[in-house]
CSV table of C-alpha atoms and ligand atoms in Angstrom, one decimal:
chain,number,residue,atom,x,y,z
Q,29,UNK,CA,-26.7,9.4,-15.5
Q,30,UNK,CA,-24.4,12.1,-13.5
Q,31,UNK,CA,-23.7,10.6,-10.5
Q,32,UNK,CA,-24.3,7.1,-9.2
Q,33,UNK,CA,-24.9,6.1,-5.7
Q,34,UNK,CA,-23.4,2.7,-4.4
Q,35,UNK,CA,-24.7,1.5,-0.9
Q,36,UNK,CA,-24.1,-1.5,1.3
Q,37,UNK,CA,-25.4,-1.6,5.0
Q,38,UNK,CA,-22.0,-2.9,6.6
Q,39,UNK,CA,-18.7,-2.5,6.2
Q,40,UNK,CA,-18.5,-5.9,4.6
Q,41,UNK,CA,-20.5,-5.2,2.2
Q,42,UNK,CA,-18.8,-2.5,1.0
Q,43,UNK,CA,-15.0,-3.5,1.1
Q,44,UNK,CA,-14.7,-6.1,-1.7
Q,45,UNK,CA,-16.7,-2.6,-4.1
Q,46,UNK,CA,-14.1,0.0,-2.3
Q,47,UNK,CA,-11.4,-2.7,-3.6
Q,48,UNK,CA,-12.2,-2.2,-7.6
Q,49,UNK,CA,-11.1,2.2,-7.6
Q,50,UNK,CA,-8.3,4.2,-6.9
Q,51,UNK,CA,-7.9,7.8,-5.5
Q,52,UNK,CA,-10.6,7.6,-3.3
Q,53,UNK,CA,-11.8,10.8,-1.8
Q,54,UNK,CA,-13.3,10.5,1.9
Q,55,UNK,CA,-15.9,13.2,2.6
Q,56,UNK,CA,-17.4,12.7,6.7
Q,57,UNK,CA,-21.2,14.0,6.8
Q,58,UNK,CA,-24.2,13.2,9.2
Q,59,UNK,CA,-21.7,10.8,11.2
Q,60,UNK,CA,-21.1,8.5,8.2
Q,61,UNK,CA,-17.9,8.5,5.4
Q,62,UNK,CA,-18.5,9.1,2.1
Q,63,UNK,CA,-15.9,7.8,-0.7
Q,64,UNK,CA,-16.3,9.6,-4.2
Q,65,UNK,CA,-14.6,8.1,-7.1
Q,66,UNK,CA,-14.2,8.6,-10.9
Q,67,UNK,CA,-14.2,4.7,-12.4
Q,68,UNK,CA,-14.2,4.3,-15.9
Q,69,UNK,CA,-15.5,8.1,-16.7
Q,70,UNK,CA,-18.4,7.2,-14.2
Q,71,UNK,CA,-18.4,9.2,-10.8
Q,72,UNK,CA,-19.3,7.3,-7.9
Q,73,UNK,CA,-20.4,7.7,-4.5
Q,74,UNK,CA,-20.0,4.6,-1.9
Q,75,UNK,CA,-20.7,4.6,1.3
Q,76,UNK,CA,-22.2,1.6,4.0
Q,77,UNK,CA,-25.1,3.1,6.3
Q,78,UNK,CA,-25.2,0.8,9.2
Q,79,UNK,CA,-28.1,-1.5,9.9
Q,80,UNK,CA,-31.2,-1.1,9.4
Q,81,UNK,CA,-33.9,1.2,7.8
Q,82,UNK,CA,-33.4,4.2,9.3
Q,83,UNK,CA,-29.9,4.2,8.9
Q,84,UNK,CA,-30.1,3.4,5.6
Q,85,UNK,CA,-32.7,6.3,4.5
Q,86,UNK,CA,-30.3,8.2,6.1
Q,87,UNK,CA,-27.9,7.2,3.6
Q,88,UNK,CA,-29.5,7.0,0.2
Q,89,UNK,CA,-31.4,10.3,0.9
Q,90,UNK,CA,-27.8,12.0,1.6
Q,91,UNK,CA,-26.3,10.1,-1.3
Q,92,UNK,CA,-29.0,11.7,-3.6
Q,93,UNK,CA,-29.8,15.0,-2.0
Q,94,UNK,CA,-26.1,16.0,-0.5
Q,95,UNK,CA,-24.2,14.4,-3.1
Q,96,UNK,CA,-26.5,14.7,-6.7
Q,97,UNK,CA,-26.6,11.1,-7.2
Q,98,UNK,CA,-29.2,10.4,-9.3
Q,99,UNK,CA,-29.3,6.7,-9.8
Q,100,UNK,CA,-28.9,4.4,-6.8
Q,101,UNK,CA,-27.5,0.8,-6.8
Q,102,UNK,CA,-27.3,-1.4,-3.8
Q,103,UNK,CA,-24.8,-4.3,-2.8
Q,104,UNK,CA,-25.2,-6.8,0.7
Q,105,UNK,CA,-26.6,-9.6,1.7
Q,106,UNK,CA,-30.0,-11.3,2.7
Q,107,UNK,CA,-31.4,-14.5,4.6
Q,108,UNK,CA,-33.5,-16.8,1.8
Q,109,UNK,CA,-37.1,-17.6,2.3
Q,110,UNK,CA,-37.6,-19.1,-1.5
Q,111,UNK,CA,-36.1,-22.9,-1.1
Q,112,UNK,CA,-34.5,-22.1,-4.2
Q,113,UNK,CA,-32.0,-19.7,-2.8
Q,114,UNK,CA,-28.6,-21.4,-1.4
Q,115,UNK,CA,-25.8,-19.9,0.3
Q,116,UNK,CA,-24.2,-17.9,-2.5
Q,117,UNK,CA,-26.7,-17.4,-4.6
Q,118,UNK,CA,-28.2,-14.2,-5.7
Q,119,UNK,CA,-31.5,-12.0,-6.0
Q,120,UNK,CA,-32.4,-9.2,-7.4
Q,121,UNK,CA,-35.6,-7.4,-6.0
Q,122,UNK,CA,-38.5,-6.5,-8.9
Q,123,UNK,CA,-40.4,-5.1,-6.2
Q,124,UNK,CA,-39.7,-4.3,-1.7
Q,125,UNK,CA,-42.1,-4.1,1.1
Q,126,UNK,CA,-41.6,-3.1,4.9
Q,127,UNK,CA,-42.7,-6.7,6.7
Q,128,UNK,CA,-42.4,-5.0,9.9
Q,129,UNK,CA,-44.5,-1.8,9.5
Q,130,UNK,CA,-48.0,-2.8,10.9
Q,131,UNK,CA,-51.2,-0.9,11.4
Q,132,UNK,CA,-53.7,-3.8,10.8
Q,133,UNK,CA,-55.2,-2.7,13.9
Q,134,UNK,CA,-56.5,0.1,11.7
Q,135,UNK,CA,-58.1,-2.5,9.0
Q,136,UNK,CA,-54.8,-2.1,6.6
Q,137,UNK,CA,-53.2,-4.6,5.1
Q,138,UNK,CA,-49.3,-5.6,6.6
Q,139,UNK,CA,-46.6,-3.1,5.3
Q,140,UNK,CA,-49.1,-0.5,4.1
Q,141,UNK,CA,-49.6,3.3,5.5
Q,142,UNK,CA,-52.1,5.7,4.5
Q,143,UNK,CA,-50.6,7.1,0.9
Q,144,UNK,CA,-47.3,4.6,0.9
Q,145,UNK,CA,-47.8,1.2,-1.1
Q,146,UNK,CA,-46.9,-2.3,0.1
Q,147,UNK,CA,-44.7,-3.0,-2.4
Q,148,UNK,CA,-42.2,-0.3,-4.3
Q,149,UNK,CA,-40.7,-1.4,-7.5
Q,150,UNK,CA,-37.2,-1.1,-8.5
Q,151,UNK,CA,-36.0,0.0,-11.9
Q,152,UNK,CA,-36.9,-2.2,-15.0
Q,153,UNK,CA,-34.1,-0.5,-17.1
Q,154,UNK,CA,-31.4,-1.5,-14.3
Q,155,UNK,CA,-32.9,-4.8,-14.0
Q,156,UNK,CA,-32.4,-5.7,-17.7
Q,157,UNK,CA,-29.2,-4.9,-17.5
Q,158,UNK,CA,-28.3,-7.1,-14.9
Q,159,UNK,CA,-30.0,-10.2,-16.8
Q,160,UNK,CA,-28.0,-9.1,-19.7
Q,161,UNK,CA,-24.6,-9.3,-17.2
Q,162,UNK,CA,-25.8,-12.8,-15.8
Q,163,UNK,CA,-26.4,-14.5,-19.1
Q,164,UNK,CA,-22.9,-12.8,-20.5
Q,165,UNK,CA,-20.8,-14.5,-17.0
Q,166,UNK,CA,-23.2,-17.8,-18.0
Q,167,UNK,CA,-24.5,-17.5,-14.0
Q,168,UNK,CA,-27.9,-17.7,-12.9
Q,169,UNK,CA,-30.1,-14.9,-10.6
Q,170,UNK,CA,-33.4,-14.9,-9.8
Q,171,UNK,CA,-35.6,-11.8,-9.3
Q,172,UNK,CA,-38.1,-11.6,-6.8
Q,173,UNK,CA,-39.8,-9.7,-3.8
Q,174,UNK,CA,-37.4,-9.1,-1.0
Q,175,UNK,CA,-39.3,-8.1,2.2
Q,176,UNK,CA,-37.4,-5.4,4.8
Q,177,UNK,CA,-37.4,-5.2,8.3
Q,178,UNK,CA,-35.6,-3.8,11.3
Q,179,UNK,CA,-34.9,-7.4,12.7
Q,180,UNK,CA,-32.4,-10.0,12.0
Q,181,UNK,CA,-34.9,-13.2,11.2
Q,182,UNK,CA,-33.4,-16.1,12.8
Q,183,UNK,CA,-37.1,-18.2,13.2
Q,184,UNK,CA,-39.0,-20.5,11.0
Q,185,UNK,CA,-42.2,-18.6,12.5
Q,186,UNK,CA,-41.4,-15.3,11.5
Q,187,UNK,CA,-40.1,-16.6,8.2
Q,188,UNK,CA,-42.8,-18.5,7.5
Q,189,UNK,CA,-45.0,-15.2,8.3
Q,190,UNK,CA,-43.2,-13.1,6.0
Q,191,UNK,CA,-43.6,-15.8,3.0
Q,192,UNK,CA,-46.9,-16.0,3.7
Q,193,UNK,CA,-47.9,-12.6,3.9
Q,194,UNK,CA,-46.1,-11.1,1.1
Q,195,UNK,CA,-44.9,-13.6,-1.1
Q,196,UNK,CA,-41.4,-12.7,-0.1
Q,197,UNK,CA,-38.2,-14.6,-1.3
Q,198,UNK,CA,-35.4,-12.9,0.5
Q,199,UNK,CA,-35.3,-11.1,3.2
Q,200,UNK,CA,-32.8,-8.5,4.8
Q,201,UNK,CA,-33.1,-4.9,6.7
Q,202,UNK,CA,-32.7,-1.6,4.2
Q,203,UNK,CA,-34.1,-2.1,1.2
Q,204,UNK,CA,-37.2,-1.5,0.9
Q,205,UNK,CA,-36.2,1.9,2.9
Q,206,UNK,CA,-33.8,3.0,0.4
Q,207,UNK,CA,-36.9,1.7,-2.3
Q,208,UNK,CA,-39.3,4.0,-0.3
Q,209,UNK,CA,-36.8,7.1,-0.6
Q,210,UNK,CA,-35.8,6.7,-4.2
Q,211,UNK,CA,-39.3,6.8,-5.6
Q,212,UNK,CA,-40.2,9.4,-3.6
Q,213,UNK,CA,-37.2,11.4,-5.0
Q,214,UNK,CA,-37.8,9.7,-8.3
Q,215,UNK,CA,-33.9,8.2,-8.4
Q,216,UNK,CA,-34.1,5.1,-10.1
Q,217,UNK,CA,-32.8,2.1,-7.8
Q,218,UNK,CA,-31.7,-1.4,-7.9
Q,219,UNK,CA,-31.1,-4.1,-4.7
Q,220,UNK,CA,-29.1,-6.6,-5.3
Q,221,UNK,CA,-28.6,-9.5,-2.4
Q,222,UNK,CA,-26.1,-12.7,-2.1
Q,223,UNK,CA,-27.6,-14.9,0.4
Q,224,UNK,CA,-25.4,-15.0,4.0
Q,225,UNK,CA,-28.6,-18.1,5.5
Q,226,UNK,CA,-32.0,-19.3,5.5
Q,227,UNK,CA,-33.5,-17.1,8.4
Q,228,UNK,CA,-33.8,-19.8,10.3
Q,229,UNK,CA,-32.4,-21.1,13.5
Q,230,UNK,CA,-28.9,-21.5,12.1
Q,231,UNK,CA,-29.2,-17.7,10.7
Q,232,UNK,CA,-27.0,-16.4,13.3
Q,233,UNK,CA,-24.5,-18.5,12.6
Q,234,UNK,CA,-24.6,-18.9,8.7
Q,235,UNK,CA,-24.5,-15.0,8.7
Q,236,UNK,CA,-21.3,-15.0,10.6
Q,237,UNK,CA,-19.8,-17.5,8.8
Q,238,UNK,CA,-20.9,-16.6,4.5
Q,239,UNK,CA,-21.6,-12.6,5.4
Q,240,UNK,CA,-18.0,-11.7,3.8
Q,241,UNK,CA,-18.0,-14.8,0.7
Q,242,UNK,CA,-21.6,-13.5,0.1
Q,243,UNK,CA,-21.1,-10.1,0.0
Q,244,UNK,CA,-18.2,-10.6,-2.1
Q,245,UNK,CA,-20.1,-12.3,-4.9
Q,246,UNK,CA,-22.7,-9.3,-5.0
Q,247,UNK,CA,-20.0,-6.8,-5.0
Q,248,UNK,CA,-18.1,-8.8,-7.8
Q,249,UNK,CA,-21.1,-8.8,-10.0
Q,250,UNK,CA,-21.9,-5.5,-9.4
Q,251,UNK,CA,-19.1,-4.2,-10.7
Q,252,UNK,CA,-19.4,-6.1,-13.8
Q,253,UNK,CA,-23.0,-4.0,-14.0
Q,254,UNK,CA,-21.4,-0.7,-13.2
Q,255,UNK,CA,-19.3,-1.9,-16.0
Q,256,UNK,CA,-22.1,-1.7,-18.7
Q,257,UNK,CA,-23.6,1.8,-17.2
F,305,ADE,N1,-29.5,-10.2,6.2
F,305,ADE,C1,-28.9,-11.4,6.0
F,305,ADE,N2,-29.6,-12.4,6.7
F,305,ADE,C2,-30.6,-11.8,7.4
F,305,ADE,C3,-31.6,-12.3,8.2
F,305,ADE,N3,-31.7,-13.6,8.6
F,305,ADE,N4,-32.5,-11.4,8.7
F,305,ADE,C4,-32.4,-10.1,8.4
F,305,ADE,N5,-31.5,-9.6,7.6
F,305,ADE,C5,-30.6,-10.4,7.1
């Protein structure tokens, strides 16, 4: 690896990773900041794309493209659709699909377009590597499907759609955008998600309330991965 790409969507999510390096280097492109770091030998590109897919396509194709990154990892939150997921706890996706990108008035299946895939799947490699992080701090994360879409879920219909439809376990708004972008450019990627609420009616609220504890935790153990790169 030459250059790695850390992204978060908000601020939040970003702070508690700008909070680990020194002599930071701002760079302003395409109305966004981007911080460039050496850590540990490692160079480093951080930035937070704002909500949202486009925004964050944005990001992670300017991280790659602008920048030379050439391996992507991703920090934030999500709201839990697998029961098993509590405040706090953590997911990494094996695989992201778009739960809002619909054309089954054309006959296809929900989140598919002519020559895209439902689901895209993150990198194996950085995957192992996170199990190998979790068993070494003795904590416990579970790998799943997280489903992406340009709405805050706050509804036990919509949920319930989403888990239905694509076996989802998380859900949250960029990364299967940032997953659609780094295969394309063949960058390999890994989303990692502390859960903020349970998409439900409380979701608005939870979020508000766990967005920067959550967000925390993911940071904290992504460093501890970065750590091993
Ligand atoms: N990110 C965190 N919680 C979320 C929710 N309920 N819907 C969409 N994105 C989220």
């Amino acid at each position: 690896m030459k250059k790695l790409a850390i992204m978060g969507a908000m601020v939040e999510e970003i702070e508690p990773l700008l909070e680990y390096f020194e002599n930071v280097k701002l760079t302003e492109y395409a109305n966004n900041k981007y911080y460039e770091v050496n850590y540990k030998g490692l160079d480093i590109v951080i930035a937070y794309s704002k909500i949202g897919k486009v925004f964050a396509s944005l990001t992670a194709s300017t991280m790659i493209e602008k920048f030379g990154c050439d391996t992507l990892l991703f920090s934030g939150v999500a709201g839990a659709i697998n029961p098993k997921l509590k405040i706090g706890d953590m997911i990494v996706a094996n695989k992201l699909c778009q739960h809002d990108l619909d054309i089954t008035a054309f006959g296809h299946p929900h989140g598919y377009v002519p020559e895209g895939s439902v689901f895209v799947e993150s990198s194996k490699e950085l995957r192992e590597v996170a199990k190998a992080v979790a068993k070494e701090m003795g904590i416990e994360v579970i790998e799943g499907t997280i489903a992406t879409g340009d709405q805050f879920v706050h509804s036990s219909e919509k949920k319930d759609f989403i888990e239905k439809t694509f076996q989802a376990d998380a859900l949250e708004m960029e990364g299967a955008s940032v997953a659609v972008v780094c295969n394309a450019l063949n960058v390999p990627f890994f989303i990692l998600r502390a859960i903020s609420d349970s998409a439900d009616m409380d979701a608005g609220f939870d979020f508000d309330e766990f967005l920067k504890s959550s967000a925390k935790i993911s940071a904290d153990y992504l460093i501890k991965i970065v750590d091993k790169l």
